[in-house]
Amino acid sequence: MKLLRILSAFVTIQVVLTLPTYLQFHNLLNVQNPFIREDSIVRSDFNEWLSQQRSICFEGIINNIGGISNTLDDKEVAGGAVIASPSKIKPNYFYQWTRDAALTIKSLLFHLDDTSFKDNKLISIVEAYIENNYYLQRLDNKSGKFDDNDRSGLGEPKFLANNKVFDENWGRPQRDGPGLRAIAIMQYLRLLDKYEKSVSNEFLKSPEFIYNEILKPDLEYVVKNWPNEGFDLWEEISDMHYFTSLTQLRALKDGIKFATQYQDYQFLNELQSSFTKLKYYIENESGYKSNVLLHLVESPNHFIQGKRGGLDAAILLGTLHSHNLEDGDYSDIPFDVNDVYLLNTLTALVSDMKYRYPINRNKIGFDRAIGVAIGRYPEDIYDGYGTSEGNPWFISTASAAEIIYKFVYKLNATQQDLIVTRFNIDFYKQFSKDTQVGHVITYDSPKYREVILSLLRYSDSFLEIIKDHVDNQGHMSEQFNKYHGFMQGATDLTWSYSAVWNALRWREKVTKNINIE
Ligand code: NOJ
Ligand code: NOJ
């Protein structure tokens, strides 16, 4: 016995010492690892991994929020502040980005809704986030001031973790932030309504206070600034952007409901007229839908000037964050998950990145649709620390999966036949080989079910890639290297956890009634 114990202690020491190198090879070769630690994720069982990873993602989000985190120092991070990553050097992501924070809070809100609004700790953290943003909104910064006529200060992309202003050079303003924050806050107000709850946070007082003091300024920003160029969500180029315009349109749409509820009629008029104009712009003037391409274009002026090809995972994100069947009818917002141009965008991204990133080479030559690791956009050269070569991102790969899950969910919910046209044939051919232009695949026919199953296998194959590249504890950084597949860039990236969590949630929603074994 004693000998055994000594032996096992020895083995443990050996394992600890050599584990990182060993596991690296394990990742590479994708072989069973006899030394997997007990708290390691189970990669060999997809379903088991799905549920483990979902909790790890949730915990990953919580740990990056001030006041609730088990790992952050309360003295460094304001309560309710959502930091992008705990990484302070190489790269320094120890900031609160308006975008990352709002998108992440949305995941928490989905969870609150899925669990019938019972988790008081989570409720208090969401309210702390809203309160904290009241303070951030009012800070004078390099984008402008809160009290400026056009609310220009709200276009500031990020703040320090302790609520101080970030005053170095940066790609500013970024005009997606206020709309995204408004969307998140309105999602919370809808939950309060749905579960007939009042606001608990003393500072926030009431939904009406939140509407007047926090929500309305963000919506005013959108009303005044949607026609103006700004930096994209990747913080690199100034232009008009699909992601920004679509999410702004969604914010205006939700805002209309609240302005109506609060009988804020003059502002309601402004919201309605901005909605109509922005929708017209998106559909007819922007160039997001070009005359020459079958896919959508993220930053049209850069496309026209030949500086970008237009393909970008931001398009997937723009669609995901501006549409949700659960929240009601968004049919007057263009480019939902079943839009042919949107689906073609996904197909085009996959075709490009399959060849662009060497780790995808084993996905070439299949006769069925198969997911690959997806990066931000083909021309990307940001490697997570500086610039060299772009890599696949967890956010982009998870978004590809989520698009397909939501698409299948929508197909089931609307029970529509699939009509194959010359615009979508390339998409459907991947799921049913003998498909031809003019075919009608009737709802719930055997052929229809075959397509649905292949679609779900396709979305699962993106998640499989994520499974292969998270570390052994299910942690995620921003990117994984395009040659060897190891993670790089900011560690424990909040947005990676949120994006993967969302995809996992949609998988669960859509597969509830469908057996995909
Ligand atoms: C940091 C930004 O956050 C990232 O999106 C961008 O690609 C690089 N800077 C470019 O240098
Ligand atoms: C760089 C990304 O490009 C940007 O979208 C994000 O907001 C920041 N990193 C922080 O995660």
Coordinates of C-alpha atoms and ligand atoms in Angstrom, one line a residue:
M1 CA 0.0 0.0 0.0
K2 CA 2.7 2.4 1.1
L3 CA 4.7 1.6 -1.9
L4 CA 1.8 2.2 -4.1
R5 CA 1.2 5.6 -2.5
I6 CA 4.8 6.6 -3.0
L7 CA 4.6 5.4 -6.5
S8 CA 1.4 7.3 -7.2
A9 CA 2.9 10.5 -5.6
F10 CA 5.9 10.1 -7.9
V11 CA 3.6 9.7 -10.9
T12 CA 1.6 12.8 -9.8
I13 CA 4.8 14.9 -9.6
Q14 CA 5.9 13.6 -13.0
V15 CA 2.5 14.4 -14.4
V16 CA 2.4 17.9 -13.0
L17 CA 5.8 18.6 -14.3
T18 CA 5.2 17.3 -17.8
L19 CA 1.5 17.9 -18.1
P20 CA 1.6 21.1 -20.1
T21 CA 3.8 19.6 -22.8
Y22 CA 2.0 16.3 -22.7
L23 CA -1.4 17.9 -23.0
Q24 CA -0.2 20.1 -25.8
F25 CA 0.5 17.0 -27.8
H26 CA -2.7 15.5 -26.6
N27 CA -4.5 18.4 -28.1
L28 CA -2.6 18.1 -31.3
L29 CA -3.1 14.4 -31.8
N30 CA -6.5 14.4 -30.3
V31 CA -5.7 11.1 -28.5
Q32 CA -7.1 9.8 -25.2
N33 CA -4.9 11.1 -22.4
P34 CA -4.4 8.7 -19.5
F35 CA -3.2 11.5 -17.2
I36 CA -6.3 13.8 -17.6
R37 CA -6.8 15.5 -14.2
E38 CA -10.1 15.0 -12.5
D39 CA -11.3 18.5 -13.1
S40 CA -10.5 18.3 -16.8
I41 CA -13.2 18.5 -19.4
V42 CA -14.3 15.3 -21.2
R43 CA -13.5 15.8 -24.8
S44 CA -14.3 12.2 -25.8
D45 CA -18.0 12.5 -25.1
F46 CA -19.6 15.4 -27.0
N47 CA -22.8 15.6 -25.0
E48 CA -20.9 15.5 -21.7
W49 CA -18.6 18.2 -22.9
L50 CA -21.5 20.4 -24.0
S51 CA -22.9 20.5 -20.5
Q52 CA -19.5 20.9 -18.8
Q53 CA -18.5 23.7 -21.1
R54 CA -21.8 25.5 -20.6
S55 CA -21.1 25.8 -16.9
I56 CA -17.5 26.7 -17.4
C57 CA -18.6 29.5 -19.8
F58 CA -21.1 30.8 -17.3
E59 CA -18.5 30.8 -14.5
G60 CA -16.0 32.4 -16.9
I61 CA -18.5 35.3 -17.4
I62 CA -19.2 35.7 -13.7
N63 CA -15.5 35.7 -12.8
N64 CA -15.0 38.8 -15.0
I65 CA -17.6 40.9 -13.3
G66 CA -16.7 43.3 -10.4
G67 CA -18.5 42.6 -7.1
I68 CA -19.3 38.9 -7.9
S69 CA -16.1 37.5 -9.2
N70 CA -14.1 34.9 -7.3
T71 CA -10.9 35.9 -8.9
L72 CA -10.9 39.7 -9.4
D73 CA -9.8 42.2 -6.7
D74 CA -12.7 44.4 -5.6
K75 CA -10.4 47.3 -5.1
E76 CA -9.4 47.2 -8.8
V77 CA -12.8 46.6 -10.4
A78 CA -15.9 48.6 -9.9
G79 CA -19.1 46.7 -8.8
G80 CA -21.0 45.7 -11.9
A81 CA -18.0 46.4 -14.2
V82 CA -17.6 43.7 -16.8
I83 CA -14.0 43.5 -17.8
A84 CA -13.0 42.0 -21.2
S85 CA -10.4 39.7 -19.8
P86 CA -8.2 39.6 -16.6
S87 CA -5.1 39.9 -18.8
K88 CA -3.2 43.1 -17.9
I89 CA -0.2 42.7 -20.1
K90 CA 0.4 41.2 -23.5
P91 CA -2.3 42.1 -24.2
N92 CA -3.9 44.5 -21.8
Y93 CA -7.6 43.8 -21.9
F94 CA -8.2 44.8 -18.3
Y95 CA -10.9 47.4 -19.4
Q96 CA -14.6 47.6 -19.6
W97 CA -15.7 47.7 -23.3
T98 CA -19.2 48.9 -23.7
R99 CA -19.8 46.3 -26.4
D100 CA -18.3 43.3 -24.7
A101 CA -20.1 44.1 -21.5
A102 CA -23.5 44.6 -23.0
L103 CA -23.3 41.4 -25.1
T104 CA -22.2 39.5 -22.1
I105 CA -25.0 40.8 -19.8
K106 CA -27.4 39.6 -22.5
S107 CA -26.2 36.0 -21.8
L108 CA -26.9 36.4 -18.1
L109 CA -30.4 37.7 -18.9
F110 CA -31.2 34.7 -21.1
H111 CA -30.2 32.5 -18.2
L112 CA -32.3 34.5 -15.8
D113 CA -35.3 34.1 -18.1
D114 CA -34.6 30.3 -18.6
T115 CA -34.5 29.9 -14.8
S116 CA -37.7 32.0 -14.2
F117 CA -36.0 35.0 -12.8
K118 CA -35.1 33.4 -9.4
D119 CA -31.4 34.0 -9.0
N120 CA -31.3 37.1 -6.8
K121 CA -27.5 37.3 -6.8
L122 CA -27.5 37.5 -10.6
I123 CA -30.3 40.0 -10.5
S124 CA -28.3 42.2 -8.3
I125 CA -25.3 41.9 -10.5
V126 CA -27.3 42.9 -13.6
E127 CA -28.6 45.9 -11.7
A128 CA -25.1 46.8 -10.6
Y129 CA -24.1 46.7 -14.2
I130 CA -26.9 49.1 -15.1
E131 CA -26.0 51.4 -12.2
N132 CA -22.3 51.3 -13.1
N133 CA -23.2 52.4 -16.7
Y134 CA -25.0 55.4 -15.3
Y135 CA -21.7 56.6 -14.0
L136 CA -19.7 55.6 -17.1
Q137 CA -22.2 57.4 -19.4
R138 CA -21.5 60.7 -17.6
L139 CA -17.7 60.7 -17.8
D140 CA -16.2 63.3 -20.2
N141 CA -13.9 61.4 -22.5
K142 CA -12.0 61.6 -25.8
S143 CA -15.1 60.9 -27.8
G144 CA -17.0 63.8 -26.2
K145 CA -19.4 64.6 -23.4
F146 CA -22.6 63.2 -22.1
D147 CA -24.2 66.6 -22.3
D148 CA -23.2 67.3 -25.9
N149 CA -26.1 67.8 -28.1
D150 CA -25.5 64.6 -29.9
R151 CA -24.5 62.7 -26.7
S152 CA -21.1 62.1 -28.3
G153 CA -19.4 61.0 -25.1
L154 CA -21.5 57.8 -25.3
G155 CA -19.4 56.7 -28.3
E156 CA -16.4 56.0 -26.2
P157 CA -15.4 52.4 -26.6
K158 CA -13.9 51.5 -23.3
F159 CA -13.1 52.6 -19.7
L160 CA -10.7 51.4 -17.1
A161 CA -11.8 48.6 -14.7
N162 CA -12.1 51.2 -11.9
N163 CA -14.4 53.5 -13.9
K164 CA -11.6 56.0 -14.9
V165 CA -11.5 57.4 -18.4
F166 CA -9.1 55.8 -20.9
D167 CA -7.3 58.6 -22.6
E168 CA -4.8 57.1 -24.9
N169 CA -5.2 57.0 -28.7
W170 CA -7.8 54.4 -29.9
G171 CA -10.2 53.7 -32.7
R172 CA -12.9 56.0 -31.5
P173 CA -15.8 56.7 -31.6
Q174 CA -17.4 53.3 -31.9
R175 CA -21.0 53.8 -32.5
D176 CA -22.3 50.3 -31.6
G177 CA -21.9 50.6 -27.9
P178 CA -25.0 52.7 -26.9
G179 CA -27.4 50.6 -29.0
L180 CA -26.0 47.4 -27.6
R181 CA -26.2 48.6 -24.0
A182 CA -29.8 49.8 -24.6
I183 CA -30.7 46.4 -26.1
A184 CA -29.4 44.7 -22.9
I185 CA -31.1 47.1 -20.5
M186 CA -34.4 46.8 -22.4
Q187 CA -34.1 43.0 -22.2
Y188 CA -33.8 43.4 -18.4
L189 CA -36.8 45.7 -18.2
R190 CA -38.9 43.2 -20.2
L191 CA -38.0 40.5 -17.7
L192 CA -39.1 42.7 -14.8
D193 CA -42.3 43.1 -16.5
K194 CA -42.7 39.5 -17.4
Y195 CA -42.1 38.3 -13.9
E196 CA -43.8 41.2 -12.3
K197 CA -40.8 42.2 -10.3
S198 CA -39.7 45.7 -9.2
V199 CA -36.2 47.1 -9.3
S200 CA -34.2 46.1 -6.2
N201 CA -31.2 48.4 -6.5
E202 CA -31.9 51.5 -4.5
F203 CA -30.0 53.9 -6.7
L204 CA -31.9 52.7 -9.8
K205 CA -35.2 53.2 -8.1
S206 CA -37.6 52.1 -10.8
P207 CA -37.9 51.1 -14.5
E208 CA -39.0 54.6 -15.2
F209 CA -35.7 56.0 -13.7
I210 CA -33.7 53.5 -15.8
Y211 CA -35.7 54.6 -18.9
N212 CA -35.2 58.3 -18.4
E213 CA -31.6 58.4 -17.1
I214 CA -29.8 55.5 -18.8
L215 CA -31.8 54.1 -21.6
K216 CA -33.0 57.2 -23.2
P217 CA -29.6 58.9 -23.6
D218 CA -28.3 55.8 -25.3
L219 CA -31.3 55.8 -27.7
E220 CA -30.7 59.5 -28.3
Y221 CA -27.2 58.7 -29.3
V222 CA -28.5 56.2 -31.8
V223 CA -31.1 58.7 -33.2
K224 CA -28.4 61.4 -33.6
N225 CA -25.5 59.3 -34.8
W226 CA -26.7 56.4 -36.9
P227 CA -25.9 58.2 -40.1
N228 CA -22.3 58.9 -39.1
E229 CA -19.2 56.8 -39.7
G230 CA -17.3 55.4 -36.8
F231 CA -14.9 52.6 -35.9
D232 CA -16.1 49.0 -36.4
L233 CA -16.5 46.5 -33.6
W234 CA -13.0 45.3 -34.3
E235 CA -11.8 48.8 -33.6
E236 CA -9.8 49.2 -36.8
I237 CA -11.5 51.0 -39.5
S238 CA -13.8 54.0 -39.7
D239 CA -16.8 53.4 -42.1
M240 CA -20.4 52.5 -41.9
H241 CA -20.8 49.0 -40.6
Y242 CA -23.3 46.2 -40.9
F243 CA -22.9 45.2 -37.3
T244 CA -23.3 48.7 -36.0
S245 CA -26.3 49.6 -38.2
L246 CA -28.2 46.4 -37.6
T247 CA -27.8 46.5 -33.8
Q248 CA -28.8 50.2 -33.9
L249 CA -31.9 49.4 -35.8
R250 CA -32.8 46.7 -33.2
A251 CA -32.2 49.2 -30.4
L252 CA -34.5 51.7 -32.1
K253 CA -37.2 49.0 -32.5
D254 CA -37.1 48.0 -28.9
G255 CA -36.9 51.7 -27.9
I256 CA -40.2 52.4 -29.7
K257 CA -42.0 50.0 -27.3
F258 CA -40.6 51.7 -24.2
A259 CA -41.2 55.2 -25.4
T260 CA -44.8 54.2 -26.1
Q261 CA -45.1 52.6 -22.6
Y262 CA -43.8 55.7 -20.9
Q263 CA -45.9 58.0 -23.2
D264 CA -42.8 59.8 -24.3
Y265 CA -44.5 60.9 -27.5
Q266 CA -42.1 63.4 -28.9
F267 CA -39.2 61.1 -28.5
L268 CA -41.4 58.2 -29.8
N269 CA -41.7 60.2 -33.1
E270 CA -38.0 60.6 -33.3
L271 CA -37.4 57.0 -32.7
Q272 CA -40.0 56.0 -35.3
S273 CA -38.6 58.3 -38.0
S274 CA -35.0 57.2 -37.3
F275 CA -36.2 53.6 -37.5
T276 CA -37.8 54.1 -40.9
K277 CA -34.7 56.0 -42.2
L278 CA -32.1 53.6 -40.9
K279 CA -34.1 50.6 -42.2
Y280 CA -34.3 52.3 -45.6
Y281 CA -30.6 53.1 -45.5
I282 CA -29.7 49.5 -44.6
E283 CA -31.8 48.0 -47.3
N284 CA -31.3 50.4 -50.1
E285 CA -28.4 52.8 -49.7
S286 CA -25.7 51.3 -47.5
G287 CA -24.2 48.7 -49.8
Y288 CA -24.4 46.1 -47.1
K289 CA -26.2 44.1 -49.8
S290 CA -24.1 44.8 -52.9
N291 CA -25.2 44.4 -56.5
V292 CA -22.2 42.2 -57.4
L293 CA -22.0 39.7 -54.5
L294 CA -24.1 36.9 -53.2
H295 CA -23.0 37.6 -49.6
L296 CA -23.3 40.7 -47.4
V297 CA -20.7 43.4 -46.9
E298 CA -19.5 44.6 -43.5
S299 CA -17.8 47.9 -44.3
P300 CA -19.0 49.0 -47.7
N301 CA -16.7 51.9 -48.4
H302 CA -13.7 49.8 -47.7
F303 CA -15.2 47.2 -50.1
I304 CA -15.8 49.8 -52.8
Q305 CA -12.2 51.2 -52.4
G306 CA -10.8 47.7 -52.8
K307 CA -9.4 47.7 -49.2
R308 CA -11.6 44.9 -47.9
G309 CA -13.5 42.0 -49.5
G310 CA -16.5 42.6 -47.3
L311 CA -16.7 39.2 -45.7
D312 CA -16.6 39.4 -42.0
A313 CA -17.9 37.4 -39.0
A314 CA -19.2 40.7 -37.7
I315 CA -22.1 40.1 -40.1
L316 CA -23.0 36.9 -38.3
L317 CA -22.8 38.8 -35.0
G318 CA -24.9 41.7 -36.4
T319 CA -27.6 39.3 -37.3
L320 CA -27.5 37.3 -34.1
H321 CA -27.7 40.4 -31.9
S322 CA -30.5 42.1 -33.8
H323 CA -32.9 39.2 -34.1
N324 CA -34.4 36.8 -31.7
L325 CA -37.7 34.9 -32.2
E326 CA -38.1 34.6 -28.4
D327 CA -38.4 38.4 -28.0
G328 CA -41.2 38.8 -30.5
D329 CA -41.7 39.8 -34.1
Y330 CA -38.5 41.3 -35.6
S331 CA -39.5 40.7 -39.2
D332 CA -39.1 44.3 -40.1
I333 CA -35.4 44.1 -39.3
P334 CA -33.6 42.8 -42.4
F335 CA -31.2 39.9 -42.7
D336 CA -32.4 37.4 -40.1
V337 CA -30.8 33.9 -39.9
N338 CA -32.9 32.6 -42.8
D339 CA -31.9 35.4 -45.2
V340 CA -30.3 33.9 -48.2
Y341 CA -27.5 36.6 -48.3
L342 CA -26.8 36.0 -44.6
L343 CA -26.6 32.2 -45.1
N344 CA -24.3 32.8 -48.2
T345 CA -22.1 35.0 -46.0
L346 CA -21.6 32.0 -43.7
T347 CA -20.9 29.7 -46.6
A348 CA -18.4 32.2 -48.1
L349 CA -16.6 32.6 -44.7
V350 CA -16.3 28.9 -44.4
S351 CA -15.0 28.5 -48.0
D352 CA -12.4 31.2 -47.4
M353 CA -11.2 30.1 -44.0
K354 CA -11.1 26.4 -44.8
Y355 CA -8.1 27.2 -47.0
R356 CA -6.8 30.2 -45.2
Y357 CA -6.1 28.5 -41.8
P358 CA -3.9 25.4 -42.0
I359 CA -5.6 23.8 -39.0
N360 CA -8.7 23.5 -41.3
R361 CA -7.0 21.4 -43.9
N362 CA -8.4 18.2 -42.6
K363 CA -11.8 19.6 -43.4
I364 CA -11.1 19.9 -47.1
G365 CA -12.6 17.4 -49.5
F366 CA -15.7 16.2 -47.6
D367 CA -18.8 15.6 -49.6
R368 CA -21.0 17.0 -46.8
A369 CA -21.0 20.4 -45.1
I370 CA -18.5 20.5 -42.3
G371 CA -17.7 23.4 -40.0
V372 CA -14.2 24.9 -39.9
A373 CA -12.5 27.3 -37.5
I374 CA -13.6 30.8 -38.3
G375 CA -11.7 34.0 -37.8
R376 CA -12.8 37.7 -37.9
Y377 CA -12.3 38.5 -41.6
P378 CA -10.0 37.2 -44.3
E379 CA -7.6 40.2 -44.3
D380 CA -7.2 40.2 -40.5
I381 CA -3.6 40.4 -39.2
Y382 CA -4.2 40.9 -35.5
D383 CA -2.7 37.9 -33.7
G384 CA -4.0 38.7 -30.2
Y385 CA -0.8 40.5 -29.1
G386 CA 0.2 42.6 -32.0
T387 CA 0.0 42.3 -35.7
S388 CA 1.4 39.4 -37.8
E389 CA -1.2 37.0 -39.1
G390 CA -4.9 36.6 -38.2
N391 CA -6.2 33.4 -36.5
P392 CA -9.5 31.7 -35.9
W393 CA -11.6 33.2 -33.0
F394 CA -13.9 31.4 -30.5
I395 CA -16.5 34.2 -30.9
S396 CA -16.6 33.8 -34.7
T397 CA -16.7 30.0 -34.7
A398 CA -19.4 29.9 -32.0
S399 CA -21.4 32.5 -34.0
A400 CA -21.4 30.2 -37.1
A401 CA -22.9 27.4 -35.0
E402 CA -25.5 29.7 -33.4
I403 CA -26.6 31.0 -36.8
I404 CA -27.5 27.5 -37.9
Y405 CA -29.2 26.5 -34.6
K406 CA -31.3 29.7 -34.8
F407 CA -32.0 29.0 -38.5
V408 CA -33.3 25.5 -37.7
Y409 CA -35.3 26.9 -34.8
K410 CA -36.9 29.4 -37.0
L411 CA -37.7 26.8 -39.7
N412 CA -39.4 24.7 -37.1
A413 CA -41.3 27.6 -35.6
T414 CA -42.5 29.0 -38.9
Q415 CA -43.1 25.6 -40.6
Q416 CA -42.2 26.9 -44.0
D417 CA -41.2 24.9 -47.0
L418 CA -37.7 25.3 -48.3
I419 CA -37.7 26.7 -51.8
V420 CA -34.4 26.3 -53.7
T421 CA -33.5 29.2 -56.0
R422 CA -30.4 30.2 -57.9
F423 CA -29.5 32.4 -55.0
N424 CA -29.5 29.7 -52.3
I425 CA -28.7 26.6 -54.3
D426 CA -25.1 26.7 -53.1
F427 CA -26.2 26.7 -49.5
Y428 CA -28.8 23.9 -49.8
K429 CA -26.6 21.7 -52.1
Q430 CA -24.3 21.2 -49.0
F431 CA -27.1 19.5 -47.2
S432 CA -28.9 17.6 -49.9
K433 CA -26.8 16.7 -52.8
D434 CA -29.4 16.1 -55.5
T435 CA -31.0 19.5 -54.8
Q436 CA -31.8 21.6 -57.9
V437 CA -33.0 25.1 -58.5
G438 CA -36.8 25.1 -58.4
H439 CA -37.1 22.3 -55.9
V440 CA -39.6 22.8 -53.1
I441 CA -38.7 20.8 -50.0
T442 CA -42.0 20.6 -48.2
Y443 CA -42.2 21.1 -44.4
D444 CA -41.7 17.9 -42.5
S445 CA -41.3 15.7 -45.5
P446 CA -38.5 13.0 -45.3
K447 CA -36.3 15.2 -47.4
Y448 CA -37.0 18.2 -45.1
R449 CA -36.0 16.2 -42.1
E450 CA -32.9 15.1 -43.8
V451 CA -31.9 18.7 -44.4
I452 CA -32.7 19.6 -40.8
L453 CA -30.5 16.8 -39.5
S454 CA -27.6 17.7 -41.7
L455 CA -28.0 21.4 -40.7
L456 CA -27.7 20.4 -37.1
R457 CA -24.7 18.2 -37.7
Y458 CA -23.2 21.1 -39.5
S459 CA -23.7 23.5 -36.5
D460 CA -22.4 20.8 -34.1
S461 CA -19.3 20.5 -36.2
F462 CA -18.4 24.1 -35.3
L463 CA -18.8 23.3 -31.7
E464 CA -16.6 20.3 -32.1
I465 CA -13.9 22.6 -33.2
I466 CA -14.3 24.7 -30.1
K467 CA -14.1 21.6 -28.0
D468 CA -10.8 20.7 -29.6
H469 CA -9.2 24.1 -28.9
V470 CA -10.3 25.1 -25.4
D471 CA -7.7 24.1 -22.7
N472 CA -8.1 21.1 -20.5
Q473 CA -10.2 23.0 -18.0
G474 CA -12.4 24.4 -20.7
H475 CA -10.9 27.9 -20.5
M476 CA -11.0 30.1 -23.6
S477 CA -8.9 33.0 -24.7
E478 CA -9.6 35.1 -27.7
Q479 CA -8.1 33.1 -30.6
F480 CA -6.4 29.8 -31.4
N481 CA -3.4 29.7 -33.7
K482 CA -4.0 28.9 -37.3
Y483 CA -1.0 26.6 -37.6
H484 CA -0.9 24.6 -34.4
G485 CA -4.3 25.3 -32.8
F486 CA -3.2 26.5 -29.4
M487 CA -4.9 29.3 -27.8
Q488 CA -3.5 32.8 -27.9
G489 CA -4.5 36.4 -27.2
A490 CA -6.3 37.7 -24.1
T491 CA -6.9 34.8 -21.6
D492 CA -10.4 34.1 -20.2
L493 CA -12.0 36.4 -22.7
T494 CA -15.5 37.3 -21.4
W495 CA -16.9 37.6 -24.8
S496 CA -15.6 34.1 -25.9
Y497 CA -17.5 32.6 -22.9
S498 CA -20.6 34.5 -23.7
A499 CA -20.6 33.7 -27.4
V500 CA -20.0 30.0 -26.8
W501 CA -22.6 29.9 -24.0
N502 CA -25.1 31.4 -26.4
A503 CA -24.4 28.8 -29.0
L504 CA -24.7 26.0 -26.5
R505 CA -28.0 27.5 -25.2
W506 CA -29.5 27.6 -28.7
R507 CA -28.3 24.1 -29.4
E508 CA -30.3 23.0 -26.3
K509 CA -33.3 24.9 -27.4
V510 CA -33.4 23.5 -30.9
T511 CA -32.5 19.9 -30.2
K512 CA -35.1 19.5 -27.4
N513 CA -37.5 18.0 -29.8
I514 CA -35.2 16.6 -32.4
N515 CA -33.1 13.5 -32.1
I516 CA -29.9 14.1 -33.9
E517 CA -28.0 11.0 -33.0
Ligands
NOJ1 C1 -6.6 46.1 -30.6 C2 -8.0 45.9 -31.0 O1 -8.8 45.6 -29.9 C3 -8.1 44.8 -32.0 O2 -9.4 44.5 -32.3 C4 -7.4 45.2 -33.2 O3 -7.4 44.2 -34.2 C5 -5.9 45.5 -32.8 N1 -5.9 46.5 -31.7 C6 -5.2 46.1 -34.0 O4 -3.9 46.4 -33.7
NOJ2 C1 -10.7 43.2 -29.6 C2 -12.0 43.0 -30.4 O1 -11.7 43.3 -31.7 C3 -13.0 43.9 -29.9 O2 -14.2 43.7 -30.6 C4 -13.3 43.8 -28.5 O3 -14.2 44.7 -28.0 C5 -12.0 43.9 -27.7 N1 -11.0 43.1 -28.2 C6 -12.2 43.5 -26.2 O4 -12.5 42.2 -26.1

